[in-house]
Amino acid sequence: QSVLTQPPSVSGAPGQSVTISCTGSSSNIGAAYHVHWYQHIPGTAPKLLIYANTHRPSGVPDRFSGSKSGTSASLAITGLQAEDEADYYCQSFDSSLSTMLFGGGTKLTVL
Amino acid sequence: QITLKESGPTLVKPTQTLTLTCTFSGFSLSSNGLGVAWIRQPPGQALEWLAVSYWDDDNRYSPSLKSRLTITKDTSKDQVVLTMTNMDPVDTATYYCALALAASSPYFDFWGQGMLVTVSS
């Protein structure tokens, strides 16, 4: 059981939008530690999608956006494309555990 | 262009020590705010952060694995080495190294392709 909780799977048709949640607690997301998001296509290197809650690295399409509120964060993907099919992970820091944490991951299926 | 590449044995026996090397290019580990981290992913499981070595010689470890891990950097060779002692079959995983950006909540900007390490007798 991950300290950062993500839904195991989400799905959507091409062109639709999906949101992936990441729920933490008062010692990580709720303590104002930034949340970061990664896209991982199995067999390839994970890719940074969002850093510091809402910021997109250069080259990441604006179809991807991040938000944070209270003890949770979300990754929104609009205009779904087949190439978006991947595993998505949130990541933050936990002050009680004194460690960097990843969520359990969410598998996005593009129908 | 930033690249990182992991190297080391793909098969280790239980109780042995694993030594992995991350060779990187496109940045300097002497640069303020940068680090190189190790992260692993057991088959079918989530990512797990292991350790990070920062530009200022600050090394941090996952508390659950701290007693088994050592991370060192060689700035002149652009390499970071991770050793993990007393390997067990549950340590079978794909091991990644990544460029870490120092912050109150650090993050990983670029990743290597990863390498699968199997622990089996």
mmCIF file of C-alpha atoms in Angstrom:
data_model
loop_
_atom_site.group_PDB
_atom_site.id
_atom_site.type_symbol
_atom_site.label_atom_id
_atom_site.label_comp_id
_atom_site.label_asym_id
_atom_site.label_seq_id
_atom_site.Cartn_x
_atom_site.Cartn_y
_atom_site.Cartn_z
ATOM 1 C CA GLN A 1 0.000 0.000 0.000
ATOM 2 C CA SER A 2 1.640 3.231 -1.185
ATOM 3 C CA VAL A 3 1.595 6.340 1.006
ATOM 4 C CA LEU A 4 0.596 8.245 -2.125
ATOM 5 C CA THR A 5 -2.580 6.632 -3.441
ATOM 6 C CA GLN A 6 -3.417 6.548 -7.137
ATOM 7 C CA PRO A 7 -6.210 4.709 -8.937
ATOM 8 C CA PRO A 8 -4.813 1.518 -10.483
ATOM 9 C CA SER A 9 -6.276 2.316 -13.884
ATOM 10 C CA VAL A 10 -8.136 4.914 -15.921
ATOM 11 C CA SER A 11 -9.280 4.850 -19.504
ATOM 12 C CA GLY A 12 -10.653 7.120 -22.171
ATOM 13 C CA ALA A 13 -11.339 7.287 -25.863
ATOM 14 C CA PRO A 14 -9.142 9.269 -28.239
ATOM 15 C CA GLY A 15 -9.908 12.965 -27.952
ATOM 16 C CA GLN A 16 -11.424 12.646 -24.503
ATOM 17 C CA SER A 17 -9.992 13.856 -21.206
ATOM 18 C CA VAL A 18 -8.963 11.935 -18.112
ATOM 19 C CA THR A 19 -7.782 12.897 -14.659
ATOM 20 C CA ILE A 20 -5.469 10.883 -12.435
ATOM 21 C CA SER A 21 -5.552 11.594 -8.719
ATOM 22 C CA CYS A 22 -2.777 11.281 -6.154
ATOM 23 C CA THR A 23 -3.927 11.331 -2.544
ATOM 24 C CA GLY A 24 -1.450 11.850 0.262
ATOM 25 C CA SER A 25 -1.515 13.179 3.807
ATOM 26 C CA SER A 26 -0.457 16.004 6.068
ATOM 27 C CA SER A 27 3.154 14.851 6.075
ATOM 28 C CA ASN A 28 3.642 14.976 2.321
ATOM 29 C CA ILE A 29 1.307 16.716 -0.146
ATOM 30 C CA GLY A 30 -0.586 18.421 2.670
ATOM 31 C CA ALA A 31 2.662 19.754 4.114
ATOM 32 C CA ALA A 32 3.207 21.783 0.942
ATOM 33 C CA TYR A 33 5.808 19.489 -0.566
ATOM 34 C CA HIS A 34 5.660 19.723 -4.325
ATOM 35 C CA VAL A 35 4.170 16.927 -6.401
ATOM 36 C CA HIS A 36 5.763 15.717 -9.619
ATOM 37 C CA TRP A 37 4.375 13.445 -12.330
ATOM 38 C CA TYR A 38 6.071 10.944 -14.625
ATOM 39 C CA GLN A 39 4.966 9.019 -17.694
ATOM 40 C CA HIS A 40 6.396 5.537 -18.052
ATOM 41 C CA ILE A 41 5.975 3.392 -21.115
ATOM 42 C CA PRO A 42 7.236 -0.062 -20.081
ATOM 43 C CA GLY A 43 10.629 -0.832 -21.533
ATOM 44 C CA THR A 44 11.558 2.825 -21.862
ATOM 45 C CA ALA A 45 12.959 5.493 -19.562
ATOM 46 C CA PRO A 46 10.366 7.255 -17.390
ATOM 47 C CA LYS A 47 9.710 10.836 -18.478
ATOM 48 C CA LEU A 48 9.098 13.881 -16.290
ATOM 49 C CA LEU A 49 5.707 15.350 -17.217
ATOM 50 C CA ILE A 50 4.978 17.866 -14.477
ATOM 51 C CA TYR A 51 7.225 19.269 -11.750
ATOM 52 C CA ALA A 52 6.428 21.446 -8.750
ATOM 53 C CA ASN A 53 2.696 20.719 -8.994
ATOM 54 C CA THR A 54 1.912 22.629 -12.168
ATOM 55 C CA HIS A 55 5.029 23.202 -14.284
ATOM 56 C CA ARG A 56 5.664 21.474 -17.605
ATOM 57 C CA PRO A 57 9.228 20.813 -18.752
ATOM 58 C CA SER A 58 10.113 22.002 -22.207
ATOM 59 C CA GLY A 59 8.687 19.703 -24.865
ATOM 60 C CA VAL A 60 5.765 18.366 -22.831
ATOM 61 C CA PRO A 61 2.490 19.156 -24.652
ATOM 62 C CA ASP A 62 0.061 21.502 -22.936
ATOM 63 C CA ARG A 63 -2.481 18.674 -23.065
ATOM 64 C CA PHE A 64 -0.875 17.645 -19.781
ATOM 65 C CA SER A 65 -1.534 19.760 -16.705
ATOM 66 C CA GLY A 66 -1.104 19.387 -12.973
ATOM 67 C CA SER A 67 -2.908 20.766 -9.971
ATOM 68 C CA LYS A 68 -2.791 20.428 -6.220
ATOM 69 C CA SER A 69 -5.247 21.086 -3.416
ATOM 70 C CA GLY A 70 -4.927 20.166 0.216
ATOM 71 C CA THR A 71 -3.594 16.640 0.552
ATOM 72 C CA SER A 72 -4.218 15.674 -3.074
ATOM 73 C CA ALA A 73 -2.848 16.390 -6.510
ATOM 74 C CA SER A 74 -4.139 15.622 -9.990
ATOM 75 C CA LEU A 75 -2.809 15.113 -13.474
ATOM 76 C CA ALA A 76 -5.184 16.012 -16.283
ATOM 77 C CA ILE A 77 -4.737 14.858 -19.841
ATOM 78 C CA THR A 78 -6.913 16.377 -22.543
ATOM 79 C CA GLY A 79 -7.286 15.349 -26.167
ATOM 80 C CA LEU A 80 -6.210 11.763 -25.473
ATOM 81 C CA GLN A 81 -3.955 10.190 -28.083
ATOM 82 C CA ALA A 82 -2.951 6.575 -28.533
ATOM 83 C CA GLU A 83 0.633 7.481 -27.625
ATOM 84 C CA ASP A 84 -0.543 8.584 -24.158
ATOM 85 C CA GLU A 85 -1.141 4.953 -23.193
ATOM 86 C CA ALA A 86 1.351 4.428 -20.377
ATOM 87 C CA ASP A 87 1.776 4.191 -16.621
ATOM 88 C CA TYR A 88 1.672 7.464 -14.710
ATOM 89 C CA TYR A 89 3.295 8.047 -11.330
ATOM 90 C CA CYS A 90 3.068 10.907 -8.860
ATOM 91 C CA GLN A 91 6.017 11.648 -6.574
ATOM 92 C CA SER A 92 6.616 13.830 -3.539
ATOM 93 C CA PHE A 93 8.499 14.009 -0.259
ATOM 94 C CA ASP A 94 7.303 12.818 3.128
ATOM 95 C CA SER A 95 8.612 14.582 6.223
ATOM 96 C CA SER A 96 7.543 11.870 8.674
ATOM 97 C CA LEU A 97 9.231 9.108 6.709
ATOM 98 C CA SER A 98 12.036 11.430 5.562
ATOM 99 C CA THR A 99 11.963 9.947 2.104
ATOM 100 C CA MET A 100 10.993 10.635 -1.471
ATOM 101 C CA LEU A 101 7.841 8.748 -2.371
ATOM 102 C CA PHE A 102 6.185 7.498 -5.517
ATOM 103 C CA GLY A 103 2.538 6.694 -5.864
ATOM 104 C CA GLY A 104 1.491 3.202 -6.803
ATOM 105 C CA GLY A 105 1.052 4.168 -10.441
ATOM 106 C CA THR A 106 -1.960 4.424 -12.733
ATOM 107 C CA LYS A 107 -2.270 2.588 -16.012
ATOM 108 C CA LEU A 108 -3.891 4.710 -18.688
ATOM 109 C CA THR A 109 -5.624 2.814 -21.453
ATOM 110 C CA VAL A 110 -6.657 4.692 -24.583
ATOM 111 C CA LEU A 111 -9.694 2.809 -25.877
ATOM 112 C CA GLN B 1 21.956 16.587 -24.576
ATOM 113 C CA ILE B 2 21.628 14.862 -21.201
ATOM 114 C CA THR B 3 22.053 11.113 -21.080
ATOM 115 C CA LEU B 4 22.414 8.587 -18.284
ATOM 116 C CA LYS B 5 23.211 4.912 -18.584
ATOM 117 C CA GLU B 6 23.226 2.158 -15.995
ATOM 118 C CA SER B 7 25.729 -0.677 -16.042
ATOM 119 C CA GLY B 8 26.517 -3.638 -13.852
ATOM 120 C CA PRO B 9 25.697 -7.309 -13.445
ATOM 121 C CA THR B 10 22.336 -8.580 -14.606
ATOM 122 C CA LEU B 11 22.408 -11.590 -12.313
ATOM 123 C CA VAL B 12 23.550 -11.753 -8.700
ATOM 124 C CA LYS B 13 23.270 -14.487 -6.114
ATOM 125 C CA PRO B 14 21.484 -14.097 -2.795
ATOM 126 C CA THR B 15 23.692 -12.537 -0.082
ATOM 127 C CA GLN B 16 26.027 -11.021 -2.688
ATOM 128 C CA THR B 17 26.707 -7.309 -3.031
ATOM 129 C CA LEU B 18 25.368 -5.493 -6.093
ATOM 130 C CA THR B 19 27.425 -2.704 -7.614
ATOM 131 C CA LEU B 20 25.781 -0.503 -10.237
ATOM 132 C CA THR B 21 27.382 2.353 -12.128
ATOM 133 C CA CYS B 22 25.589 5.313 -13.661
ATOM 134 C CA THR B 23 27.586 7.041 -16.385
ATOM 135 C CA PHE B 24 26.162 10.365 -17.439
ATOM 136 C CA SER B 25 26.832 13.186 -19.859
ATOM 137 C CA GLY B 26 25.429 16.600 -20.643
ATOM 138 C CA PHE B 27 25.718 17.969 -17.111
ATOM 139 C CA SER B 28 28.236 18.219 -14.300
ATOM 140 C CA LEU B 29 27.684 16.860 -10.823
ATOM 141 C CA SER B 30 29.650 19.877 -9.618
ATOM 142 C CA SER B 31 26.803 22.154 -10.708
ATOM 143 C CA ASN B 32 24.774 23.742 -7.947
ATOM 144 C CA GLY B 33 21.475 22.002 -7.293
ATOM 145 C CA LEU B 34 22.123 18.805 -9.218
ATOM 146 C CA GLY B 35 22.306 15.230 -8.073
ATOM 147 C CA VAL B 36 22.109 11.697 -9.400
ATOM 148 C CA ALA B 37 19.580 9.333 -7.902
ATOM 149 C CA TRP B 38 18.884 5.623 -8.077
ATOM 150 C CA ILE B 39 15.326 4.347 -8.367
ATOM 151 C CA ARG B 40 14.119 0.785 -8.894
ATOM 152 C CA GLN B 41 10.984 -0.970 -10.079
ATOM 153 C CA PRO B 42 10.327 -4.617 -9.193
ATOM 154 C CA PRO B 43 8.398 -6.487 -11.879
ATOM 155 C CA GLY B 44 4.762 -5.422 -11.866
ATOM 156 C CA GLN B 45 5.288 -2.987 -8.994
ATOM 157 C CA ALA B 46 5.697 0.725 -8.489
ATOM 158 C CA LEU B 47 8.817 2.859 -8.601
ATOM 159 C CA GLU B 48 10.884 3.075 -5.410
ATOM 160 C CA TRP B 49 13.499 5.731 -4.678
ATOM 161 C CA LEU B 50 16.739 4.318 -3.259
ATOM 162 C CA ALA B 51 19.410 6.993 -2.906
ATOM 163 C CA VAL B 52 20.711 10.323 -4.210
ATOM 164 C CA SER B 53 24.130 11.959 -4.318
ATOM 165 C CA TYR B 54 24.166 15.752 -4.619
ATOM 166 C CA TRP B 55 26.675 18.250 -5.973
ATOM 167 C CA ASP B 56 27.621 19.347 -2.455
ATOM 168 C CA ASP B 57 28.567 15.814 -1.306
ATOM 169 C CA ASP B 58 25.244 15.388 0.487
ATOM 170 C CA ASN B 59 24.066 11.788 0.155
ATOM 171 C CA ARG B 60 20.567 10.680 1.119
ATOM 172 C CA TYR B 61 19.112 7.193 1.396
ATOM 173 C CA SER B 62 15.743 5.529 1.597
ATOM 174 C CA PRO B 63 15.285 4.891 5.327
ATOM 175 C CA SER B 64 14.033 1.352 4.705
ATOM 176 C CA LEU B 65 17.207 0.406 2.802
ATOM 177 C CA LYS B 66 19.763 2.738 4.334
ATOM 178 C CA SER B 67 21.708 0.021 6.122
ATOM 179 C CA ARG B 68 22.348 -1.791 2.832
ATOM 180 C CA LEU B 69 23.096 1.106 0.477
ATOM 181 C CA THR B 70 26.139 3.209 -0.308
ATOM 182 C CA ILE B 71 26.209 5.863 -3.020
ATOM 183 C CA THR B 72 29.391 7.520 -4.227
ATOM 184 C CA LYS B 73 30.207 9.947 -7.005
ATOM 185 C CA ASP B 74 33.260 10.472 -9.161
ATOM 186 C CA THR B 75 32.871 13.910 -10.657
ATOM 187 C CA SER B 76 35.978 13.540 -12.808
ATOM 188 C CA LYS B 77 34.541 10.445 -14.499
ATOM 189 C CA ASP B 78 30.906 11.639 -14.570
ATOM 190 C CA GLN B 79 29.858 8.509 -12.725
ATOM 191 C CA VAL B 80 27.791 7.617 -9.679
ATOM 192 C CA VAL B 81 28.057 4.181 -8.104
ATOM 193 C CA LEU B 82 25.453 2.448 -5.962
ATOM 194 C CA THR B 83 26.275 -0.596 -3.863
ATOM 195 C CA MET B 84 23.595 -2.711 -2.230
ATOM 196 C CA THR B 85 24.650 -5.424 0.174
ATOM 197 C CA ASN B 86 23.037 -8.714 1.098
ATOM 198 C CA MET B 87 20.948 -9.047 -2.052
ATOM 199 C CA ASP B 88 17.732 -11.053 -1.878
ATOM 200 C CA PRO B 89 15.336 -12.303 -4.564
ATOM 201 C CA VAL B 90 12.904 -9.518 -3.563
ATOM 202 C CA ASP B 91 15.538 -7.055 -4.814
ATOM 203 C CA THR B 92 14.970 -8.287 -8.365
ATOM 204 C CA ALA B 93 14.032 -5.139 -10.230
ATOM 205 C CA THR B 94 14.824 -2.745 -13.023
ATOM 206 C CA TYR B 95 17.278 -0.222 -11.612
ATOM 207 C CA TYR B 96 17.298 3.322 -12.998
ATOM 208 C CA CYS B 97 19.583 6.251 -12.438
ATOM 209 C CA ALA B 98 18.249 9.741 -12.932
ATOM 210 C CA LEU B 99 19.292 13.396 -12.831
ATOM 211 C CA ALA B 100 17.873 14.849 -9.620
ATOM 212 C CA LEU B 101 17.052 18.487 -9.045
ATOM 213 C CA ALA B 102 17.549 19.496 -5.438
ATOM 214 C CA ALA B 103 14.537 21.010 -3.718
ATOM 215 C CA SER B 104 12.446 20.492 -0.614
ATOM 216 C CA SER B 105 10.689 17.923 -2.780
ATOM 217 C CA PRO B 106 13.388 16.823 -5.250
ATOM 218 C CA TYR B 107 12.424 15.484 -8.663
ATOM 219 C CA PHE B 108 13.996 13.519 -11.487
ATOM 220 C CA ASP B 109 14.464 15.404 -14.742
ATOM 221 C CA PHE B 110 16.105 12.800 -16.967
ATOM 222 C CA TRP B 111 16.307 9.042 -16.573
ATOM 223 C CA GLY B 112 18.447 6.241 -17.905
ATOM 224 C CA GLN B 113 16.900 3.332 -19.776
ATOM 225 C CA GLY B 114 17.255 1.123 -16.736
ATOM 226 C CA MET B 115 18.704 -2.331 -16.314
ATOM 227 C CA LEU B 116 17.088 -5.463 -15.007
ATOM 228 C CA VAL B 117 18.923 -7.080 -12.125
ATOM 229 C CA THR B 118 17.836 -10.586 -11.187
ATOM 230 C CA VAL B 119 18.691 -12.086 -7.820
ATOM 231 C CA SER B 120 18.746 -15.844 -8.001
ATOM 232 C CA SER B 121 20.941 -18.738 -7.000
#
